[in-house]
GROMACS .gro file of C-alpha atoms in nm:
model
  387
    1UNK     CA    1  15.914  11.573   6.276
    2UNK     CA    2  15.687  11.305   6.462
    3UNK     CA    3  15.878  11.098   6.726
    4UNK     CA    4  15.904  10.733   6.591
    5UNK     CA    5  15.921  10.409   6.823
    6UNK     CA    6  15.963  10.052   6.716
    7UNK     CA    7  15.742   9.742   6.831
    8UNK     CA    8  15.895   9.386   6.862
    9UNK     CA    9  15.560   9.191   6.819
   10UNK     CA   10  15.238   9.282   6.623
   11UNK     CA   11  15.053   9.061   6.870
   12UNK     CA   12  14.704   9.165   7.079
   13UNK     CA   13  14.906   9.362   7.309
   14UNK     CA   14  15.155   9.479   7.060
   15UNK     CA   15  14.853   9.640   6.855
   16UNK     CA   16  14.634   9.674   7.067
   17UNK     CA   17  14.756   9.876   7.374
   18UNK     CA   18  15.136   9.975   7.323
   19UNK     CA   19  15.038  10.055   6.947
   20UNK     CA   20  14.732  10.207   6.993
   21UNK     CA   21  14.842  10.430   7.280
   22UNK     CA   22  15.135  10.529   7.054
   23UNK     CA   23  14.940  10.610   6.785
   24UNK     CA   24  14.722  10.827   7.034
   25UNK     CA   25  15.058  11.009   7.098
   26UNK     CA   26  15.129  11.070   6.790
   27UNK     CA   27  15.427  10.848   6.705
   28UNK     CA   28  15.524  10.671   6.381
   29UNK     CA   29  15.567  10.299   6.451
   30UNK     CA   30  15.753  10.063   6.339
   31UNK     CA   31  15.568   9.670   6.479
   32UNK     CA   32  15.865   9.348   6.353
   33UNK     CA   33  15.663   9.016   6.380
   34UNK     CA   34  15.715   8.686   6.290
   35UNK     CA   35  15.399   8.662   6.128
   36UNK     CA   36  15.464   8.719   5.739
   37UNK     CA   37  15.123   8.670   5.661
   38UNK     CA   38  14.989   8.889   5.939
   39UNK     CA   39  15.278   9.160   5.810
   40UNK     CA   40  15.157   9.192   5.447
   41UNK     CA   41  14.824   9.216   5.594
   42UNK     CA   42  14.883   9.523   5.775
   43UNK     CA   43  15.117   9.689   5.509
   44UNK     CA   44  14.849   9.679   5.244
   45UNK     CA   45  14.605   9.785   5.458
   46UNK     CA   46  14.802  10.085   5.625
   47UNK     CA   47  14.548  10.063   5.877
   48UNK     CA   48  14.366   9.814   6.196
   49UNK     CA   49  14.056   9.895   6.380
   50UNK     CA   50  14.113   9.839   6.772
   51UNK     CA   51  13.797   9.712   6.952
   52UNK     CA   52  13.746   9.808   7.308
   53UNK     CA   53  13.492   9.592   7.473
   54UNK     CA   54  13.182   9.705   7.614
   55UNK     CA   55  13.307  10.037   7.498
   56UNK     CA   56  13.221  10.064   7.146
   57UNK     CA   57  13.283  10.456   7.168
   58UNK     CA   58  13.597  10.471   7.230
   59UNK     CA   59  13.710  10.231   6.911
   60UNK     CA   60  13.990  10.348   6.714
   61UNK     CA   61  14.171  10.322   6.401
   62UNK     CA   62  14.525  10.323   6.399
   63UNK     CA   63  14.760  10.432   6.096
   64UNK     CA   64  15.169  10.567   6.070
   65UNK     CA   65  15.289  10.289   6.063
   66UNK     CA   66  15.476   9.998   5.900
   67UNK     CA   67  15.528   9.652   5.963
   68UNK     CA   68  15.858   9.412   5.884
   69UNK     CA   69  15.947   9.040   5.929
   70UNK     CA   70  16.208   8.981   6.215
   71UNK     CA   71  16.431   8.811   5.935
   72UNK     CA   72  16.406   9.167   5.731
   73UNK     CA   73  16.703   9.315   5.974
   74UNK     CA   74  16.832   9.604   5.746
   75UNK     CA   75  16.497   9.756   5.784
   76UNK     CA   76  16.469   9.638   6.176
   77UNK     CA   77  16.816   9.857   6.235
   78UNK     CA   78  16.728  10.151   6.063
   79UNK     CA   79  16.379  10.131   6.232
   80UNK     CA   80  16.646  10.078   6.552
   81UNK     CA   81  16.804  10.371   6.420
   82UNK     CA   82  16.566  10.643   6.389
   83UNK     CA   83  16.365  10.527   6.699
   84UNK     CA   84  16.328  10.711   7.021
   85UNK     CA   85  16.164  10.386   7.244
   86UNK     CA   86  16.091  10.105   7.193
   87UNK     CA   87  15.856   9.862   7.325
   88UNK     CA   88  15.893   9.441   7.349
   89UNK     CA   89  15.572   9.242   7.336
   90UNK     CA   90  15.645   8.895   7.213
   91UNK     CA   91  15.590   8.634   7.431
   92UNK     CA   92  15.875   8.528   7.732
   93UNK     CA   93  15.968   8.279   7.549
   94UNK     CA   94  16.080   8.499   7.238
   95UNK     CA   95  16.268   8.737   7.469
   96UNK     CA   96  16.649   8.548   7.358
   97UNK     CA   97  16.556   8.615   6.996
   98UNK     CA   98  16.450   9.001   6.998
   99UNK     CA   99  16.801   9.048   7.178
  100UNK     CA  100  16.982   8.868   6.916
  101UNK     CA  101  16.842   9.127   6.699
  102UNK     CA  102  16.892   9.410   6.905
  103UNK     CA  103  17.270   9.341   6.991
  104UNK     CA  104  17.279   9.279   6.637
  105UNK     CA  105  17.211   9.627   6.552
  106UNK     CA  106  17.470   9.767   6.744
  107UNK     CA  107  17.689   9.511   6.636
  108UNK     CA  108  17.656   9.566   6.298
  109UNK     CA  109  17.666   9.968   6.384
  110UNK     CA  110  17.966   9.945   6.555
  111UNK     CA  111  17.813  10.200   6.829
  112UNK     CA  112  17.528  10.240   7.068
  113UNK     CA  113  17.288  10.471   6.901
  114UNK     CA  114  16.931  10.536   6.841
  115UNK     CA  115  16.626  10.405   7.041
  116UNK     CA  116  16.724  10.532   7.426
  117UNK     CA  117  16.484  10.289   7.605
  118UNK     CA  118  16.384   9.938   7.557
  119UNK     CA  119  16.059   9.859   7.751
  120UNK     CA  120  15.921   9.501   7.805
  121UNK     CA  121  15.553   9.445   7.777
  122UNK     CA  122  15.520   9.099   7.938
  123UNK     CA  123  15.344   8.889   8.098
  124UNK     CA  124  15.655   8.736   8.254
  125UNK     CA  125  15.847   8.830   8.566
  126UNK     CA  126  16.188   9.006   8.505
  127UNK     CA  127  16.122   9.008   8.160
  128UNK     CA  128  16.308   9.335   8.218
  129UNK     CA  129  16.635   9.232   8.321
  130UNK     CA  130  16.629   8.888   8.132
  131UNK     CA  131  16.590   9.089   7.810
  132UNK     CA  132  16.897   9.318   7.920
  133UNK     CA  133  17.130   9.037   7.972
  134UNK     CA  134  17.042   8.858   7.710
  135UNK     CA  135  17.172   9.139   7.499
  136UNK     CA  136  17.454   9.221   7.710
  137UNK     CA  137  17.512   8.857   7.665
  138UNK     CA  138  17.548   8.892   7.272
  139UNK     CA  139  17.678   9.233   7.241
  140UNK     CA  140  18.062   9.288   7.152
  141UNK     CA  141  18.254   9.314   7.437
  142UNK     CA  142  18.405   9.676   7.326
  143UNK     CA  143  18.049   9.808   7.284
  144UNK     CA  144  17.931   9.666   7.653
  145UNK     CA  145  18.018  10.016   7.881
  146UNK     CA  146  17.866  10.217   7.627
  147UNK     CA  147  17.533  10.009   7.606
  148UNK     CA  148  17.505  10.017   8.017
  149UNK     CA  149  17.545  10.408   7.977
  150UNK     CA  150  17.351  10.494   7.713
  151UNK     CA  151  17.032  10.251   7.696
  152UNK     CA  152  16.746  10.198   7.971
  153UNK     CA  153  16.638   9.836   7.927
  154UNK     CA  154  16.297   9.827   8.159
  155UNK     CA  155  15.969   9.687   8.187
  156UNK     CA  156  15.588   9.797   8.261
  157UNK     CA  157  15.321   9.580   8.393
  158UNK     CA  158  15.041   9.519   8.136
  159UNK     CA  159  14.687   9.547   8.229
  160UNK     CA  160  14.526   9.531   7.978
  161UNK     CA  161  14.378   9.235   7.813
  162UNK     CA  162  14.388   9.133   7.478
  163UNK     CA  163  14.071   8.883   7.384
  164UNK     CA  164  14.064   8.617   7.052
  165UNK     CA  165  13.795   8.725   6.790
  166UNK     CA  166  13.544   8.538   6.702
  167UNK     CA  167  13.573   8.341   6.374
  168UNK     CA  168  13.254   8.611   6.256
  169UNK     CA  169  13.487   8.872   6.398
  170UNK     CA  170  13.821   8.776   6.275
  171UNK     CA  171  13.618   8.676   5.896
  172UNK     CA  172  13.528   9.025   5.909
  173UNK     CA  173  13.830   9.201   6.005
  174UNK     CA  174  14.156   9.009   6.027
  175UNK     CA  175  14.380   9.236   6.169
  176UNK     CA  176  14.140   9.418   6.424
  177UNK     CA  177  14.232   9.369   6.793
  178UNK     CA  178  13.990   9.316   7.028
  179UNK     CA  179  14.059   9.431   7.384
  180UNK     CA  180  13.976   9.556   7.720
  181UNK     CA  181  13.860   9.899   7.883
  182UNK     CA  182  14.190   9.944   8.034
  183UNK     CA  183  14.437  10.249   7.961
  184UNK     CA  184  14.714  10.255   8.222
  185UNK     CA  185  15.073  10.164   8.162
  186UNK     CA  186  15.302  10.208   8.475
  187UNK     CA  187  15.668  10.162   8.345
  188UNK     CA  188  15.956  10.073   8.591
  189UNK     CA  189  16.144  10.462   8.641
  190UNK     CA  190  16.455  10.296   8.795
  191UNK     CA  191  16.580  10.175   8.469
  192UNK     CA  192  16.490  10.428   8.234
  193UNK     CA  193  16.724  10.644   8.093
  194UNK     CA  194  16.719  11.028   7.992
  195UNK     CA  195  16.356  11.246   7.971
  196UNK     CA  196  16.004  11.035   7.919
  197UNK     CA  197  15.872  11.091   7.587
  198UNK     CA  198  15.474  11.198   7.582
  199UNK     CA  199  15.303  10.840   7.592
  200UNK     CA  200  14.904  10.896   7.661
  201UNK     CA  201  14.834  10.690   7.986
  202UNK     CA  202  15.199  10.588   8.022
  203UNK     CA  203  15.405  10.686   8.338
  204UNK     CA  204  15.706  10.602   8.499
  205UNK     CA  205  15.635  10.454   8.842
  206UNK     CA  206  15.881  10.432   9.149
  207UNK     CA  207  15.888  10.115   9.354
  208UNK     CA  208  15.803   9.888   9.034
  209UNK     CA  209  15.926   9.580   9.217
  210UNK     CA  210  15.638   9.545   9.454
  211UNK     CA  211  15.406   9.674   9.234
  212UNK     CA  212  15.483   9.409   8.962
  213UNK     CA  213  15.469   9.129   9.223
  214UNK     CA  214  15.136   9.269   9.328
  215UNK     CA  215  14.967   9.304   9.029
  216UNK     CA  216  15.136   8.915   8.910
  217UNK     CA  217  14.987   8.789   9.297
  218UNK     CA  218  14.665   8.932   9.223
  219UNK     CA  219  14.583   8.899   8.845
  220UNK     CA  220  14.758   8.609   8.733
  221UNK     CA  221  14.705   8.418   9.005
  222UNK     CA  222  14.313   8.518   9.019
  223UNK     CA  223  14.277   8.395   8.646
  224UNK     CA  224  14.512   8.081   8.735
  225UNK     CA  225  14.208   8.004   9.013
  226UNK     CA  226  13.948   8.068   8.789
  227UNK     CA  227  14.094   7.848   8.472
  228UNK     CA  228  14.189   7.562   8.655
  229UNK     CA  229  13.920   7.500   8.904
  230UNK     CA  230  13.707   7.640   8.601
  231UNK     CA  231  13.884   7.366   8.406
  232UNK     CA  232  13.813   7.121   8.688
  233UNK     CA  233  13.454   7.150   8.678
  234UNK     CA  234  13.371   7.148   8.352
  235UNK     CA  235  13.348   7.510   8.232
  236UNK     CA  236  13.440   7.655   7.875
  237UNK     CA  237  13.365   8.024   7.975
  238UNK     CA  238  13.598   8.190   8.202
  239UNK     CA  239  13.352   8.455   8.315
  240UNK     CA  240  13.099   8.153   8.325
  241UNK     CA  241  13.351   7.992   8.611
  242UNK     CA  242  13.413   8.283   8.778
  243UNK     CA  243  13.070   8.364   8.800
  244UNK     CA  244  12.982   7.971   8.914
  245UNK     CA  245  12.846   7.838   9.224
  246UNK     CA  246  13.152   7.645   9.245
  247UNK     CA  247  13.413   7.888   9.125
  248UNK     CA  248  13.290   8.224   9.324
  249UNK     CA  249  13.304   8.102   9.666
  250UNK     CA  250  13.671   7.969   9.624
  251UNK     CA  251  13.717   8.298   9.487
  252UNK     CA  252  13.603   8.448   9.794
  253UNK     CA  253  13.829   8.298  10.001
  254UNK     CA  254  14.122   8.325   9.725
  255UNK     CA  255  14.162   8.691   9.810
  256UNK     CA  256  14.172   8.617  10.182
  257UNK     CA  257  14.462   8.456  10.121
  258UNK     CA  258  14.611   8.665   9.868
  259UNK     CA  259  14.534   9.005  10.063
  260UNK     CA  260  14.709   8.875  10.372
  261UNK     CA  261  15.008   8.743  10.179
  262UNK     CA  262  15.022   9.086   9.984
  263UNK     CA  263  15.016   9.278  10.279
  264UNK     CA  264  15.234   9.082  10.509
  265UNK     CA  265  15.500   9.006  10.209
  266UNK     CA  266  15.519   9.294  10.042
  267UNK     CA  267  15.437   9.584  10.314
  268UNK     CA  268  15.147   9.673   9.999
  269UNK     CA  269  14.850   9.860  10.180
  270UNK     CA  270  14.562   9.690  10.277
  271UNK     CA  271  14.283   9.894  10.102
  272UNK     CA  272  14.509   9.925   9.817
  273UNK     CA  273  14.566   9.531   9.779
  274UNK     CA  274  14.163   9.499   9.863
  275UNK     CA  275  14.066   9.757   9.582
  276UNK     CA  276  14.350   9.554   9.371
  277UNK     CA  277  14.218   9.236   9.390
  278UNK     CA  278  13.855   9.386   9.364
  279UNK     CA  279  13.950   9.529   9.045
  280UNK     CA  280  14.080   9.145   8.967
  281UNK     CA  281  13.767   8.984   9.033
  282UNK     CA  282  13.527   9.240   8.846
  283UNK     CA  283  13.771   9.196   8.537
  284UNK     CA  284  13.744   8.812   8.491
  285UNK     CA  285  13.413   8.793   8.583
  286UNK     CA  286  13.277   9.039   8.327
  287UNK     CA  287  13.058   8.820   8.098
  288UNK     CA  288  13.084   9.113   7.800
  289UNK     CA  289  13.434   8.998   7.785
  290UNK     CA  290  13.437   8.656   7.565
  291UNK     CA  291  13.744   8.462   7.682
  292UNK     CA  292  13.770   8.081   7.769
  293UNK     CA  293  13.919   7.858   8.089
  294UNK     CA  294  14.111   7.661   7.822
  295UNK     CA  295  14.311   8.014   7.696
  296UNK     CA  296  14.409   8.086   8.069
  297UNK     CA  297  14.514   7.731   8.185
  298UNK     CA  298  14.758   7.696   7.896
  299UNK     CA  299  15.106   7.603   7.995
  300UNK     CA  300  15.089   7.460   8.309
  301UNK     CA  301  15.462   7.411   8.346
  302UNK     CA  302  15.531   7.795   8.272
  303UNK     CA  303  15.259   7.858   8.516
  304UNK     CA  304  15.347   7.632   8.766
  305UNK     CA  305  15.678   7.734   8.827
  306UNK     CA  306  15.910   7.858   9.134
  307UNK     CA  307  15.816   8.243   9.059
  308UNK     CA  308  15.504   8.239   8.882
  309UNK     CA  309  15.136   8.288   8.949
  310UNK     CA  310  15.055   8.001   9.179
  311UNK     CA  311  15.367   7.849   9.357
  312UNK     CA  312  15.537   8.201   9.401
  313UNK     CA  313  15.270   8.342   9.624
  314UNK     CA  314  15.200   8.072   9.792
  315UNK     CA  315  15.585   8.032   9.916
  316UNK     CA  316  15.526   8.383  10.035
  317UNK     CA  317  15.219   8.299  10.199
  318UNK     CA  318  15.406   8.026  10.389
  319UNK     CA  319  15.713   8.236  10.440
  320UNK     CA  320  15.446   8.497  10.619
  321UNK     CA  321  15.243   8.276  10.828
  322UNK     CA  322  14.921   8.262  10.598
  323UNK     CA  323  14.720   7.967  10.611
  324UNK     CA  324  14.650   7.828  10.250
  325UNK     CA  325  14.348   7.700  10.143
  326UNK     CA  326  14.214   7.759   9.775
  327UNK     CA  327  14.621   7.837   9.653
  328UNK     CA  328  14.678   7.469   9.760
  329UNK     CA  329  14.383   7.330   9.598
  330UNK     CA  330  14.416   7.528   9.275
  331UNK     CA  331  14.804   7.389   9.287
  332UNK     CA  332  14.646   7.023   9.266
  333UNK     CA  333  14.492   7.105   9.040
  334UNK     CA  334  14.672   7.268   8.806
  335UNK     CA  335  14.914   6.951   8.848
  336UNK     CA  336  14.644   6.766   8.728
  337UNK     CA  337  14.501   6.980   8.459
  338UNK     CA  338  14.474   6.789   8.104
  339UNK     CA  339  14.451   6.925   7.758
  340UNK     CA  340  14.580   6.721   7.478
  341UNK     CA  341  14.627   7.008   7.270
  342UNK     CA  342  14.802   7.167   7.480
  343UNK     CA  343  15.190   7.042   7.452
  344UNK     CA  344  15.291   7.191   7.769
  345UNK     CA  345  14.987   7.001   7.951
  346UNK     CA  346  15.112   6.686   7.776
  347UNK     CA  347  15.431   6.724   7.898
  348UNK     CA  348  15.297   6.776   8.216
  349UNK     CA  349  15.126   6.504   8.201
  350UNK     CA  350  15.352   6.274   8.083
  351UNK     CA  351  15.595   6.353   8.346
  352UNK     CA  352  15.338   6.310   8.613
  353UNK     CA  353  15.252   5.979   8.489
  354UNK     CA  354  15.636   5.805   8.428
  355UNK     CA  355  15.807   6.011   8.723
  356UNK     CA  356  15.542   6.139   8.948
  357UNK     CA  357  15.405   6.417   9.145
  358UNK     CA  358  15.728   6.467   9.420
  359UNK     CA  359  15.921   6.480   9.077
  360UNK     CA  360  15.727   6.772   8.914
  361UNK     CA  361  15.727   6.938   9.233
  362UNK     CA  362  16.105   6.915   9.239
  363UNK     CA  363  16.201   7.034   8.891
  364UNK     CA  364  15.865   7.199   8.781
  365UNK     CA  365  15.791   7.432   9.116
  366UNK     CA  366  16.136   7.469   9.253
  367UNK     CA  367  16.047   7.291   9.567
  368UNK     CA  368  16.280   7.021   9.775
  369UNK     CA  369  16.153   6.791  10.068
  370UNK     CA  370  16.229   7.025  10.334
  371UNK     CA  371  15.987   7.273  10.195
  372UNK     CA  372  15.713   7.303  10.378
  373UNK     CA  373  15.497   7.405  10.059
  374UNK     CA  374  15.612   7.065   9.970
  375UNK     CA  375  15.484   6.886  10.205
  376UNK     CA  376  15.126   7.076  10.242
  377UNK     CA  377  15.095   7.054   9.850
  378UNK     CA  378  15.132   6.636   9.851
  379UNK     CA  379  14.951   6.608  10.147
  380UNK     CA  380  14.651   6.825   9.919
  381UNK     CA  381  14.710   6.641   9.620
  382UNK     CA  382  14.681   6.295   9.840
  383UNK     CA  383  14.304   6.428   9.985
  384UNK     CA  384  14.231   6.543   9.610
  385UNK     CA  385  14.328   6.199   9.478
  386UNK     CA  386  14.059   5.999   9.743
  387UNK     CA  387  13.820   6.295   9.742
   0.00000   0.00000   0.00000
């Protein structure tokens, strides 16, 4: 009998990575999506093509499976029920409602059975643990012990990309996922529970903290640099700013910065933070990749906050002794960053506007007066404001 695992989200990432290397391994899936239009899709078809950029050979079409609404829960807990793992790819944000669902199950069970291992696939830090006490938070109290025994609730760090389809693209295919060369998925050991099932190019990986931090230091905060100073000068393209006369050299110096912090903060090695960031750079800046500035600057607030992308490693920097340059710049002017279609950036904007920049700092960035981030990002934003 085929192993079976069950997907909260039918996303980019959802399909095209998690599902696709589960496929690859020969499981049954089960993806649960919001999306009723995008479900019915992929039940009549039985099928999606996944895309790999610049890799056309190694395209793939993925089948066993099913798809179900997040509102269909009878099917969702026998899914729940017959599952070995199973993966969470939804968005940060959506994290509170998969648990609802999940505590649900065993709720409405009675007992903790079936899937052994619940694995976050975000782009979020801690989605992990936020995920496992938001459950914990919902579960009935008589069914707590057992849950903390018998499920792992743990994350991995997702490298690979998922990209939009062109309108051609998408007219073509609707549900075929376009995404990146990319095939590794490192998965926190310390919080799994019981024997790893066979998962093509997954592992479990030992010191996940740092690793997670690294990869959030160095990614995230490279395409952070490269939207908003992308954003900044007028580009569309994000390889087209990273590739820029303006963009590259602040680049450049980005991973100074970044490398030191890294390897100061975190104890990482040096050629291993050097190759990281390398790896970084080469990934955003790879023009057979079609992604824009606009899809990587979205939701400034989420991305300018305490932990995140841009404040979080420069506080370390600080913390370390690491001058900052480009981090403080690229702070500015992510403060600054408009998009009216964007209703995070409005916010952001509005807020700027009625209760200024020491405000945002405050309840946006985690930052008070005696900060010295504080004090060097004002002092930034005042030379940005006259430059």
């Amino acid at each position: 009998m085929e192993d079976r695992a069950v997907v909260f989200g039918a996303g980019k990432i959802a399909r095209g990575f998690i599902g696709h290397l589960l496929y690859l391994s020969g499981f049954h899936t089960t993806f649960i999506d919001v999306n009723e239009e995008l479900i019915s899709e992929l039940n009549q078809s039985g099928t999606y093509n996944v895309y790999i950029v610049g890799a056309p050979g190694k395209n793939c079409t993925v089948s066993s499976f099913e798809a179900y609404s997040l509102n269909d829960k009878e099917h969702i807990y026998q899914s729940l029920e017959q599952g070995r793992i199973c993966f969470v790819s939804v968005g940060g944000k959506n994290l509170e409602s998969v648990a609802e669902v999940i505590s649900g199950f065993y709720n409405n069970r009675g007992e903790v059975r079936g899937v052994q291992n619940i694995v976050t696939c975000e782009n979020w830090k801690d989605a992990g643990r936020k995920l496992h006490d938001f459950i914990v938070s919902k579960l009935d109290p008589a069914l707590k012990e057992s849950f903390e025994s018998k499920v792992g609730v743990t994350e991995a760090v997702i490298m690979r990309s998922g990209l939009s389809p062109t309108k051609e693209q998408f007219e073509a295919d609707p549900t075929g996922v376009h995404v990146q060369d990319f095939w590794y998925l490192p998965i926190d050991a310390s919080r799994f529970k019981g024997e790893f099932p066979k998962i093509k190019f997954a592992e479990l990986k030992d010191g996940f903290g740092n690793y997670l931090t690294q990869k959030m230091y160095t990614n995230n905060t490279t395409s952070a640099v490269i939207a908003y100073n992308g954003s900044y000068y007028g580009y569309t393209g994000l390889a087209e700013a990273a590739n820029s006369k303006e963009v590259s050299p602040l680049l450049d110096k980005l991973f100074d910065e970044i490398n030191d912090t890294l390897v100061k903060g975190l104890k990482v090695d040096r050629k291993d933070q050097e190759d990281f960031s390398s790896r970084a750079r080469a990934k955003y800046s790879d023009y057979t990749i079609t992604d824009t500035v606009e899809r990587h600057a979205r939701d400034p607030l989420r991305k300018l906050g305490p932990e995140d992308r841009l404040i979080g490693p420069a506080k370390m920097a600080v913390q370390n002794g690491v001058e900052l340059g480009v981090l403080l710049i690229t702070i500015v002017r992510a403060l600054n960053y408009e998009n009216p279609e964007d209703p995070s950036a409005v916010q952001l904007k509005e807020m700027r506007e009625s209760k200024g920049i020491p405000y945002v700092l405050k309840t946006v960035c985690g930052l008070s007066e005696s900060d010295k981030l504080y004090s060097l990002i004002l002092d930034e934003y005042g030379k940005e404001s006259h430059s």
